[in-house]
Coordinates of C-alpha atoms and ligand atoms in Angstrom, one line a residue:
M6 CA 14.2 8.7 -0.5
I7 CA 10.3 8.5 0.0
K8 CA 9.1 5.4 -1.8
E9 CA 6.8 3.9 0.6
H10 CA 4.0 2.0 1.6
C11 CA 2.7 2.6 5.0
G12 CA 0.2 2.1 7.5
V13 CA -1.4 4.6 10.0
F14 CA -3.4 4.0 13.3
G15 CA -4.8 6.4 15.9
V16 CA -6.6 6.2 19.1
K17 CA -8.3 8.7 21.3
G18 CA -9.5 7.1 24.6
E19 CA -8.6 4.7 27.2
N20 CA -5.5 2.4 26.8
A21 CA -4.8 4.5 23.6
V22 CA -1.2 3.6 23.1
R23 CA -1.6 -0.2 23.8
Y24 CA -4.4 0.0 21.3
V25 CA -2.2 1.8 18.6
Y26 CA 0.3 -0.7 19.2
E27 CA -1.8 -3.6 18.6
G28 CA -3.3 -1.9 15.6
L29 CA 0.1 -1.4 14.2
K30 CA 0.8 -5.2 14.5
L31 CA -2.4 -5.9 12.6
L32 CA -1.4 -3.3 9.7
Q33 CA 2.1 -4.9 9.6
H34 CA 1.4 -6.1 6.0
R35 CA 1.5 -2.2 5.0
G36 CA 5.1 -1.6 6.5
Q37 CA 7.9 -3.6 7.9
E38 CA 10.8 -1.5 7.9
S39 CA 10.0 0.8 11.0
A40 CA 7.4 1.5 13.5
G41 CA 6.8 4.4 15.7
I42 CA 4.0 6.0 18.1
S43 CA 3.4 9.5 19.3
F44 CA 1.6 10.2 22.6
V45 CA 0.9 13.0 25.0
E46 CA 2.3 12.6 28.6
N47 CA 2.2 15.6 31.0
G48 CA 1.2 17.9 28.2
R49 CA 4.3 17.0 26.1
L50 CA 4.4 15.1 22.8
K51 CA 6.5 11.9 23.0
T52 CA 7.6 9.9 20.4
V53 CA 9.0 6.3 20.1
K54 CA 10.1 4.6 17.2
G55 CA 12.6 1.9 16.1
L56 CA 13.5 -0.1 12.9
G57 CA 12.0 -3.4 11.9
L58 CA 8.6 -5.0 12.6
V59 CA 6.5 -3.5 15.4
E60 CA 7.8 -5.8 17.9
E61 CA 11.5 -5.3 17.0
A62 CA 10.8 -1.4 16.8
L63 CA 8.8 -1.0 20.0
G64 CA 9.5 -4.1 22.0
E65 CA 6.4 -5.5 23.9
G66 CA 5.0 -1.9 23.8
I67 CA 5.0 1.4 25.4
D68 CA 4.2 1.8 29.0
S69 CA 2.0 4.9 29.0
N70 CA -1.3 5.9 30.3
S71 CA -1.9 8.7 27.7
N72 CA -5.2 8.7 26.5
V73 CA -4.3 9.5 22.9
G74 CA -1.9 8.2 20.3
I75 CA -0.9 7.9 16.7
G76 CA 1.4 5.1 15.2
H77 CA 2.9 4.4 12.0
V78 CA 4.4 1.4 10.2
R79 CA 6.9 2.2 7.0
Y80 CA 7.8 0.1 4.2
S81 CA 10.6 1.4 2.2
T82 CA 12.3 -0.3 -0.7
T83 CA 15.5 1.7 -0.7
G84 CA 17.1 -1.4 1.1
K85 CA 18.4 1.1 3.7
T86 CA 16.0 2.5 6.4
T87 CA 17.2 5.0 8.6
L88 CA 15.5 6.0 11.8
E89 CA 15.5 9.7 10.6
E90 CA 12.7 8.5 7.9
A91 CA 10.8 6.6 10.3
Q92 CA 7.3 8.2 11.4
P93 CA 5.6 9.6 13.3
L94 CA 7.8 12.8 12.9
S95 CA 7.1 15.5 15.8
N96 CA 8.3 18.6 17.4
E97 CA 7.0 20.2 20.5
V98 CA 3.8 21.3 19.1
L99 CA 2.6 18.5 16.6
A100 CA 3.4 14.7 15.5
V101 CA 2.5 13.8 12.0
A102 CA 2.3 10.3 10.4
F103 CA 1.1 9.6 7.0
N104 CA 0.8 7.0 4.3
G105 CA 1.4 8.1 0.7
T106 CA 3.5 10.6 -1.1
I107 CA 3.5 14.4 -1.6
T108 CA 4.7 14.6 -5.0
N109 CA 5.5 18.5 -5.0
Y110 CA 6.9 18.8 -1.7
F111 CA 10.3 19.9 -3.3
E112 CA 8.5 23.0 -4.6
F113 CA 8.1 24.5 -1.3
G114 CA 11.8 24.4 0.0
N115 CA 14.7 22.0 0.9
F116 CA 13.1 19.4 2.9
S117 CA 14.7 16.1 3.3
T118 CA 11.4 14.3 3.3
D119 CA 7.9 15.0 2.4
T120 CA 7.0 14.2 6.0
E121 CA 9.3 17.1 7.2
F122 CA 7.6 19.4 5.0
I123 CA 4.2 18.6 6.3
L124 CA 5.3 19.0 10.0
K125 CA 6.8 22.2 9.0
F126 CA 4.3 23.4 6.8
L127 CA 1.4 23.0 9.2
N128 CA 3.8 24.4 12.2
K129 CA 4.6 27.6 10.4
D130 CA 1.0 28.3 9.6
L131 CA 0.0 27.7 13.2
E132 CA 2.5 30.0 14.3
D133 CA 1.1 32.6 11.8
G134 CA -2.2 32.2 14.3
K135 CA -4.2 30.1 12.1
S136 CA -6.6 27.3 13.5
L137 CA -5.4 23.8 12.7
V138 CA -8.5 23.2 10.5
Q139 CA -7.5 26.3 8.5
T140 CA -3.9 25.2 8.3
I141 CA -4.7 21.7 7.2
K142 CA -7.1 23.2 4.7
H143 CA -4.2 25.4 3.5
F144 CA -2.1 22.3 3.2
V145 CA -4.7 20.3 1.2
D146 CA -5.1 23.3 -1.2
V147 CA -1.3 23.4 -2.1
A148 CA -0.1 19.8 -1.6
D149 CA -0.5 17.2 -4.5
G150 CA -0.1 13.7 -4.3
A151 CA -1.4 10.9 -1.9
Y152 CA -1.9 11.1 1.7
S153 CA -3.9 9.7 4.5
L154 CA -2.6 11.6 7.3
L155 CA -3.0 11.7 11.1
V156 CA -1.8 14.9 13.0
L157 CA -1.5 14.7 16.9
T158 CA -1.5 17.9 19.0
R159 CA 0.1 18.4 22.3
S160 CA -3.4 19.2 23.7
G161 CA -4.2 15.4 22.8
E162 CA -6.5 16.1 19.6
I163 CA -6.3 13.9 16.5
Y164 CA -6.9 15.5 13.2
S165 CA -7.3 12.7 10.4
V166 CA -7.2 13.8 6.6
R167 CA -7.6 11.8 3.6
D168 CA -6.4 13.8 0.3
P169 CA -9.1 14.8 -2.1
K170 CA -8.3 11.8 -4.6
G171 CA -8.8 9.4 -1.9
F172 CA -5.7 7.6 -3.2
R173 CA -5.2 5.6 0.0
P174 CA -7.6 4.4 2.5
L175 CA -8.5 5.7 6.0
V176 CA -11.3 4.5 8.3
L177 CA -12.9 5.6 11.3
G178 CA -14.2 3.3 14.2
R179 CA -14.7 2.7 17.8
I180 CA -13.3 0.4 20.3
G181 CA -15.6 0.5 23.4
K182 CA -15.6 4.2 24.0
S183 CA -12.4 5.0 22.1
V184 CA -12.5 6.5 18.9
V185 CA -10.2 5.1 16.4
V186 CA -8.7 5.8 12.9
S187 CA -7.1 3.4 10.7
S188 CA -5.3 2.8 7.5
E189 CA -7.7 -0.2 6.9
D190 CA -11.0 -1.4 8.7
S191 CA -10.0 -5.1 9.5
P192 CA -7.7 -4.1 12.4
I193 CA -10.7 -2.2 14.1
R194 CA -12.8 -5.3 13.8
Q195 CA -10.1 -7.7 15.0
L196 CA -9.6 -5.4 18.1
G197 CA -13.1 -5.9 19.0
G198 CA -14.3 -2.5 17.6
K199 CA -17.0 -1.3 15.2
V200 CA -16.3 0.3 12.0
I201 CA -18.1 3.9 11.6
R202 CA -17.2 4.6 8.0
D203 CA -14.4 5.6 5.5
V204 CA -12.8 9.0 6.0
Y205 CA -14.1 10.8 2.8
P206 CA -11.6 12.0 0.2
G207 CA -10.8 15.5 1.0
E208 CA -12.2 15.5 4.5
V209 CA -10.8 16.2 8.0
V210 CA -12.0 14.5 10.8
V211 CA -11.3 16.0 14.1
I212 CA -11.2 13.7 17.2
K213 CA -11.2 15.7 20.6
E214 CA -12.2 14.8 24.1
G215 CA -15.8 13.6 24.0
E216 CA -16.3 15.2 20.4
V217 CA -15.8 14.0 16.9
Y218 CA -16.6 16.5 13.9
S219 CA -15.6 16.5 10.2
E220 CA -15.2 19.1 7.6
V221 CA -15.0 18.4 3.7
L222 CA -12.0 20.8 2.7
A223 CA -11.6 20.0 -0.9
R224 CA -13.6 18.1 -3.5
S225 CA -12.1 16.4 -6.4
E226 CA -12.5 13.5 -8.7
V227 CA -11.5 10.5 -6.6
S228 CA -8.8 8.0 -7.8
T229 CA -8.3 5.4 -5.2
C230 CA -5.2 3.3 -5.8
A231 CA -6.1 0.2 -7.7
F232 CA -3.3 -1.9 -5.9
E233 CA -5.0 -1.4 -2.5
Y234 CA -7.5 -3.7 -4.0
I235 CA -5.2 -5.9 -6.0
Y236 CA -2.5 -6.6 -3.7
F237 CA -1.6 -4.0 -1.0
S238 CA -4.7 -4.1 1.5
R239 CA -5.6 -7.1 3.6
A240 CA -8.3 -9.4 2.1
D241 CA -10.5 -9.1 5.0
S242 CA -10.7 -5.1 4.5
V243 CA -13.4 -3.2 2.9
I244 CA -12.3 -0.2 1.3
D245 CA -15.1 2.6 0.3
G246 CA -17.7 -0.1 0.5
I247 CA -15.8 -2.8 -1.7
S248 CA -14.7 -5.9 -0.1
V249 CA -11.0 -6.5 -1.0
Y250 CA -11.3 -10.4 -1.2
K251 CA -14.6 -10.1 -3.3
A252 CA -12.8 -7.6 -5.6
R253 CA -9.9 -10.1 -5.9
E254 CA -12.3 -13.0 -6.4
R255 CA -13.8 -11.0 -9.5
L256 CA -10.5 -10.2 -10.9
G257 CA -10.1 -13.9 -11.2
E258 CA -13.4 -14.5 -12.6
V259 CA -13.1 -11.8 -15.2
L260 CA -9.5 -13.2 -16.0
F261 CA -10.8 -16.6 -16.8
E262 CA -13.8 -15.1 -18.9
R263 CA -11.6 -12.8 -21.0
H264 CA -8.4 -15.1 -21.2
P265 CA -9.4 -18.8 -20.8
V266 CA -7.1 -21.5 -21.1
D267 CA -7.2 -25.2 -21.3
A268 CA -5.5 -26.7 -18.5
D269 CA -5.5 -29.3 -15.6
I270 CA -4.9 -27.1 -12.6
V271 CA -4.7 -23.6 -11.1
V272 CA -2.0 -22.7 -8.6
P273 CA -1.9 -19.4 -6.8
V274 CA 1.4 -17.6 -5.8
P275 CA 0.6 -17.3 -2.0
D276 CA -0.6 -15.4 -0.3
S277 CA -2.0 -12.3 -2.0
S278 CA -3.3 -13.9 -5.3
R279 CA -5.2 -16.7 -3.5
P280 CA -8.6 -15.1 -3.9
I281 CA -8.0 -14.2 -7.5
A282 CA -7.0 -18.0 -8.1
I283 CA -10.1 -19.0 -6.3
G284 CA -12.2 -16.8 -8.8
F285 CA -10.5 -18.1 -11.8
S286 CA -10.6 -21.8 -10.8
R287 CA -14.4 -21.6 -9.9
R288 CA -15.2 -19.7 -13.0
G289 CA -13.1 -21.9 -15.3
G290 CA -14.1 -25.2 -13.7
I291 CA -10.4 -25.9 -13.2
P292 CA -9.4 -27.4 -9.8
L293 CA -7.4 -25.3 -7.4
E294 CA -4.1 -26.8 -6.0
E295 CA -2.0 -25.2 -3.4
A296 CA 1.2 -26.6 -5.1
L297 CA 3.3 -23.6 -4.1
V298 CA 4.2 -23.6 -0.5
R299 CA 5.5 -20.3 1.0
T300 CA 8.3 -21.0 3.5
L301 CA 8.3 -19.2 6.7
A302 CA 11.8 -18.4 6.5
S303 CA 11.1 -16.1 3.6
K304 CA 12.1 -12.4 3.7
R305 CA 10.5 -9.7 1.6
S306 CA 12.0 -10.3 -1.8
F307 CA 10.6 -7.2 -3.3
I308 CA 12.5 -4.8 -1.3
M309 CA 16.1 -6.2 -1.3
P310 CA 18.5 -3.6 -2.9
T311 CA 19.9 -5.5 -5.8
N312 CA 18.3 -8.1 -8.1
E313 CA 21.0 -10.6 -7.1
K314 CA 19.8 -10.4 -3.6
R315 CA 16.0 -10.4 -4.6
N316 CA 16.6 -13.5 -6.5
E317 CA 18.4 -15.5 -3.5
V318 CA 15.4 -14.4 -1.5
L319 CA 13.1 -15.9 -3.9
E320 CA 15.1 -19.2 -3.9
E321 CA 14.2 -19.7 -0.3
K322 CA 10.6 -18.1 -0.4
F323 CA 8.6 -21.0 -2.2
G324 CA 8.6 -24.7 -2.2
V325 CA 6.7 -26.8 -4.7
V326 CA 4.7 -30.0 -4.5
E327 CA 6.1 -32.2 -7.2
E328 CA 3.4 -34.8 -6.9
V329 CA 0.7 -32.2 -7.9
I330 CA 2.6 -30.6 -10.6
N331 CA 4.2 -33.4 -12.5
G332 CA 2.8 -34.1 -16.0
K333 CA 0.2 -31.2 -15.5
R334 CA -1.1 -28.3 -17.7
V335 CA -0.7 -25.5 -15.0
V336 CA -2.3 -22.1 -14.7
L337 CA -0.1 -20.2 -12.5
I338 CA -2.0 -17.1 -11.1
D339 CA -0.4 -14.0 -9.6
D340 CA -1.7 -10.5 -8.6
S341 CA 0.8 -8.7 -10.5
I342 CA 4.2 -8.7 -12.1
V343 CA 6.6 -6.1 -11.4
R344 CA 10.4 -6.5 -12.3
G345 CA 9.3 -10.3 -13.3
N346 CA 11.9 -12.0 -10.9
T347 CA 8.9 -14.0 -9.1
M348 CA 7.4 -15.2 -12.4
K349 CA 10.8 -16.4 -13.8
R350 CA 11.7 -18.2 -10.6
L351 CA 8.3 -19.8 -10.2
I352 CA 8.1 -20.9 -13.9
S353 CA 11.5 -22.8 -13.7
L354 CA 10.5 -24.3 -10.5
L355 CA 7.3 -25.6 -12.1
R356 CA 9.0 -26.9 -15.1
N357 CA 11.6 -28.5 -13.0
A358 CA 8.8 -30.3 -10.9
G359 CA 7.5 -31.7 -14.2
A360 CA 4.9 -29.3 -15.5
K361 CA 3.9 -30.0 -18.9
E362 CA 2.7 -26.5 -19.7
V363 CA 2.7 -23.1 -17.7
H364 CA 0.2 -20.6 -18.4
L365 CA 0.4 -17.3 -16.7
R366 CA -2.6 -15.3 -15.7
I367 CA -2.3 -12.0 -13.9
G368 CA -4.9 -10.4 -12.0
S369 CA -4.0 -6.8 -13.2
P370 CA -2.8 -5.1 -16.1
P371 CA 0.8 -4.7 -17.1
I372 CA 2.6 -2.3 -14.9
R373 CA 4.5 0.0 -17.1
Y374 CA 5.1 3.1 -15.4
P375 CA 6.4 4.3 -12.0
C376 CA 4.3 5.2 -9.1
Y377 CA 4.7 8.5 -7.4
M378 CA 1.6 8.1 -5.0
G379 CA 2.9 5.8 -2.3
I380 CA 3.5 2.3 -4.0
D381 CA 7.0 1.6 -4.5
F382 CA 7.4 0.3 -8.0
P383 CA 11.0 0.8 -9.5
R384 CA 12.2 3.0 -12.3
R385 CA 10.5 2.1 -15.5
S386 CA 13.7 0.5 -17.1
E387 CA 13.3 -2.1 -14.3
L388 CA 9.7 -2.9 -15.0
V389 CA 9.5 -6.1 -17.1
A390 CA 6.5 -4.7 -18.9
Y391 CA 7.9 -1.3 -19.8
G392 CA 7.9 -0.9 -23.6
K393 CA 7.0 -4.6 -24.3
T394 CA 3.9 -6.3 -25.6
E395 CA 2.4 -9.2 -23.8
E396 CA 3.9 -11.8 -26.2
D397 CA 7.3 -10.2 -25.5
I398 CA 6.7 -10.5 -21.8
A399 CA 5.6 -14.2 -22.2
R400 CA 8.8 -15.0 -24.2
E401 CA 11.0 -13.3 -21.8
L402 CA 9.4 -15.2 -18.6
E403 CA 9.3 -18.5 -20.8
A404 CA 5.6 -18.8 -20.2
D405 CA 3.4 -21.0 -22.7
S406 CA 0.9 -18.2 -22.6
L407 CA 0.2 -15.2 -20.8
G408 CA -3.0 -13.2 -20.0
Y409 CA -3.3 -9.9 -18.3
L410 CA -6.4 -7.9 -17.6
T411 CA -7.0 -4.7 -19.4
V412 CA -7.7 -1.7 -17.4
E413 CA -11.2 -1.8 -18.4
E414 CA -11.6 -5.4 -17.3
M415 CA -10.1 -4.5 -13.9
I416 CA -12.2 -1.6 -13.3
E417 CA -15.2 -4.0 -14.1
A418 CA -13.9 -6.5 -11.6
I419 CA -13.2 -4.2 -8.8
G420 CA -16.6 -2.6 -9.4
K421 CA -15.3 1.1 -9.2
N422 CA -14.4 3.7 -11.7
A423 CA -12.8 6.0 -9.6
L424 CA -9.3 4.2 -9.5
C425 CA -5.9 5.5 -9.9
T426 CA -4.5 3.7 -12.8
A427 CA -1.4 5.6 -13.5
C428 CA 0.9 2.7 -13.2
F429 CA -0.8 0.8 -16.1
T430 CA -1.6 3.7 -18.2
G431 CA 1.2 6.6 -17.6
K432 CA -1.7 8.9 -16.9
Y433 CA -1.3 10.5 -13.2
P434 CA -4.1 12.0 -11.6
L435 CA -2.0 14.7 -10.2
K436 CA -2.9 18.4 -10.3
G437 CA -0.9 18.8 -13.5
K438 CA 1.9 21.2 -13.5
Y439 CA 4.5 18.8 -12.5
Q440 CA 6.3 17.8 -15.5
M441 CA 6.8 14.0 -15.6
E442 CA 10.7 14.6 -16.1
R443 CA 10.7 16.6 -12.9
L444 CA 8.9 13.8 -11.0
E445 CA 11.3 11.3 -12.4
I446 CA 14.3 13.2 -11.3
A447 CA 12.9 14.2 -7.9
F448 CA 12.0 10.6 -7.2
R449 CA 14.9 9.0 -8.9
R450 CA 12.4 6.7 -10.9
Ligands
5GP24 P1 8.4 -9.3 -9.5 O1 8.9 -10.3 -8.9 O2 7.6 -9.5 -10.6 O3 9.4 -8.0 -9.2 O4 7.1 -8.8 -8.4 C1 6.0 -9.5 -8.4 C2 5.3 -9.8 -7.0 O5 5.7 -8.9 -6.1 C3 4.1 -10.5 -7.0 O6 4.1 -11.8 -6.6 C4 3.1 -9.4 -6.2 O7 2.4 -10.0 -5.2 C5 4.5 -8.8 -5.4 N1 4.3 -7.4 -5.4 C6 3.7 -6.7 -6.1 N2 3.7 -5.1 -5.6 C7 4.5 -5.3 -4.3 C8 4.9 -4.3 -3.6 O8 4.7 -3.1 -3.7 N3 5.6 -4.8 -2.6 C9 6.0 -6.0 -2.5 N4 6.7 -6.4 -1.3 N5 5.2 -6.8 -3.2 C10 4.7 -6.5 -4.3
MG25 MG1 3.4 -12.0 -4.5

């Protein structure tokens, strides 16, 4: 199934394949289940991919002097990842790699994944004699959902497309004379390059030998995934002009302003909630303590297939500094609660370490609905907040108090109105004719 986070990275220019490989490593937080790179050699498209982290999937890299390449890292939650689902997906004419989910692909025929749909759809149009830009425009007109898409042609051009709602980020840059396109800007800067700008929602940017041009194919109301700011992107990234770190700090500031609490220390759940905790601590004048230690042995609890396994992983994920916690009233800060496993575990850890009170403050609203646009939240029955009030949730988690942001507070903190908030509100910014029941069945949520 196609529940996935992902990262994409493309380069046109010298040492392209090496840079794609390095870029994927720097996007590893966006996907850890498989990695792959497509490039062109002797006029032919080649694709190399494997399972696991970039270094596991692709070894120390690919020896190729191709001057163009696109790559992908994938993050699925099914517990079982197959090489067939790994990207890029290619045939003799095109290779495609994308971040997101096409929510209506099943209306176009019997495809095993939405990626297969994209490849076959584009290929068919090309066979019918359209140009690739026309083809992509046709795709943008009919496809619904989220996609930051890279298409590589066998003649060595990269077409980079961001869906009209701009659900997922996509950024253009330069490294030396090479042109780069990446899910986030931070890897481009880290590789010594310069960020040019975000690809605009609804835009295709064509990267050819010695030439870059773009066309806006469709206009729409933008709704960028709020979770890119809250949790998913790297804190040193900037999405559509807004620093992820700064957004998280403000989430923490607003969280204190609207949900203040009398307490002795503020403790973040490492790593993603650190900037939120910094904002909360600073605004509240409550000292920040790094009393939870994330062990290196930790695997990714979120993606384990059963709840029993997820809890086993959580056991080895965090250590606690008892000397800091003992006798204290603690504010525990996390970016989000999904199933509630992390919070249940941490609250009992803190109480066992002698915490007098444990107050939860969460840098996002309650997640009550599944996501069909590329974030891998589970079916609603598994979401701890589904159908519950905040009081119910606090009781279930055994917290002394619980404060979430409202959607309005979150929007104020991030500083952007054009956000997708479907997982909080159940209002999906999709084109509309897809009944939610159909999506639930198709995506088994
Ligand atoms: P829970 O334990 O409640 O199921 O999940 C909440 C934790 O998972 C939080 O610490 C949050 O940082 C993290 N989280 C939130 N969304 C995602 C996601 O999409 N993938 C992964 N791996 N972790 C997530
Ligand atoms: Mg976390």
